[in-house]
Amino acid sequence: MTDHHITDQDWADLVARRARPGVIGVTSTGLFCGFGCVARTPLRRNVRLFDSRETAVAAGLRACRRCGGQPKTDQPVA
Ligand SMILES: [Zn+2]
């Protein structure tokens, strides 16, 4: 197993949809989201953390349609 389990803090940020750097990969769907995305909360065991969109893409994941895999910020993403 080469799973990178997320920390309790990571999980808390995800569940709270808190905007922060990094993206959330979901192995069950093959998608990744930025923190703050309103998509349905995945099962924790299916979640992997990545530093950036690029590393998530390199791992074979695709960007979520809702957030485009972009971390949510105070500035709306065009
Ligand atoms: Zn998303």
Tab-separated table of C-alpha atoms and ligand atoms in Angstrom:
chain	number	residue	atom	x	y	z
A	1	MET	CA	0.000	0.000	0.000
A	2	THR	CA	1.293	3.417	-0.888
A	3	ASP	CA	-1.656	5.335	0.431
A	4	HIS	CA	-1.038	8.816	1.692
A	5	HIS	CA	-3.615	9.132	4.370
A	6	ILE	CA	-4.732	12.631	5.046
A	7	THR	CA	-4.374	14.106	8.491
A	8	ASP	CA	-7.257	14.964	10.761
A	9	GLN	CA	-6.595	18.637	9.999
A	10	ASP	CA	-6.738	17.998	6.260
A	11	TRP	CA	-9.993	16.159	6.686
A	12	ALA	CA	-11.453	18.902	8.884
A	13	ASP	CA	-10.579	21.500	6.240
A	14	LEU	CA	-12.165	19.378	3.544
A	15	VAL	CA	-15.383	18.806	5.457
A	16	ALA	CA	-15.603	22.488	6.413
A	17	ARG	CA	-14.924	23.414	2.757
A	18	ARG	CA	-12.224	25.725	3.995
A	19	ALA	CA	-10.190	27.428	1.293
A	20	ARG	CA	-6.494	26.538	1.525
A	21	PRO	CA	-3.653	25.500	-0.762
A	22	GLY	CA	-3.581	22.023	-2.193
A	23	VAL	CA	-6.071	19.846	-3.991
A	24	ILE	CA	-8.089	16.815	-2.968
A	25	GLY	CA	-7.875	13.731	-5.132
A	26	VAL	CA	-10.674	11.179	-4.912
A	27	THR	CA	-9.535	7.763	-6.024
A	28	SER	CA	-13.049	6.347	-6.291
A	29	THR	CA	-14.068	8.904	-8.919
A	30	GLY	CA	-10.705	9.772	-10.472
A	31	LEU	CA	-11.407	13.451	-9.915
A	32	PHE	CA	-9.709	16.139	-7.903
A	33	CYS	CA	-11.062	19.287	-6.287
A	34	GLY	CA	-9.644	22.389	-4.787
A	35	PHE	CA	-10.313	22.882	-1.100
A	36	GLY	CA	-13.570	24.741	-0.686
A	37	CYS	CA	-15.342	22.909	-3.493
A	38	VAL	CA	-19.005	22.282	-2.800
A	39	ALA	CA	-18.982	18.841	-4.386
A	40	ARG	CA	-20.213	15.983	-2.244
A	41	THR	CA	-17.799	14.999	0.513
A	42	PRO	CA	-16.031	11.785	-0.500
A	43	LEU	CA	-15.229	8.878	1.747
A	44	ARG	CA	-12.110	9.667	3.711
A	45	ARG	CA	-10.410	6.428	2.694
A	46	ASN	CA	-10.701	7.470	-0.957
A	47	VAL	CA	-9.098	10.868	-0.447
A	48	ARG	CA	-5.504	11.679	-1.386
A	49	LEU	CA	-3.827	15.031	-1.014
A	50	PHE	CA	-1.772	16.757	-3.683
A	51	ASP	CA	0.278	19.925	-3.600
A	52	SER	CA	-1.044	21.283	-6.857
A	53	ARG	CA	-3.284	20.632	-9.844
A	54	GLU	CA	-0.214	19.511	-11.769
A	55	THR	CA	0.688	16.728	-9.371
A	56	ALA	CA	-2.913	15.534	-9.285
A	57	VAL	CA	-3.024	15.420	-13.082
A	58	ALA	CA	0.296	13.586	-13.112
A	59	ALA	CA	-1.291	10.980	-10.844
A	60	GLY	CA	-3.941	10.386	-13.501
A	61	LEU	CA	-6.783	12.371	-11.976
A	62	ARG	CA	-9.092	14.815	-13.754
A	63	ALA	CA	-10.298	18.185	-12.520
A	64	CYS	CA	-13.762	18.388	-10.997
A	65	ARG	CA	-16.282	20.195	-13.221
A	66	ARG	CA	-17.624	22.352	-10.444
A	67	CYS	CA	-14.385	23.895	-9.268
A	68	GLY	CA	-12.032	22.984	-12.101
A	69	GLY	CA	-9.684	21.584	-9.473
A	70	GLN	CA	-8.869	25.127	-8.435
A	71	PRO	CA	-8.382	25.993	-4.808
A	72	LYS	CA	-11.150	28.329	-3.754
A	73	THR	CA	-10.066	31.822	-2.857
A	74	ASP	CA	-11.682	35.107	-2.036
A	75	GLN	CA	-11.240	36.078	-5.653
A	76	PRO	CA	-13.808	34.453	-7.949
A	77	VAL	CA	-12.256	32.232	-10.560
A	78	ALA	CA	-13.203	33.336	-14.041
B	1	ZN	ZN	-14.581	20.352	-7.164
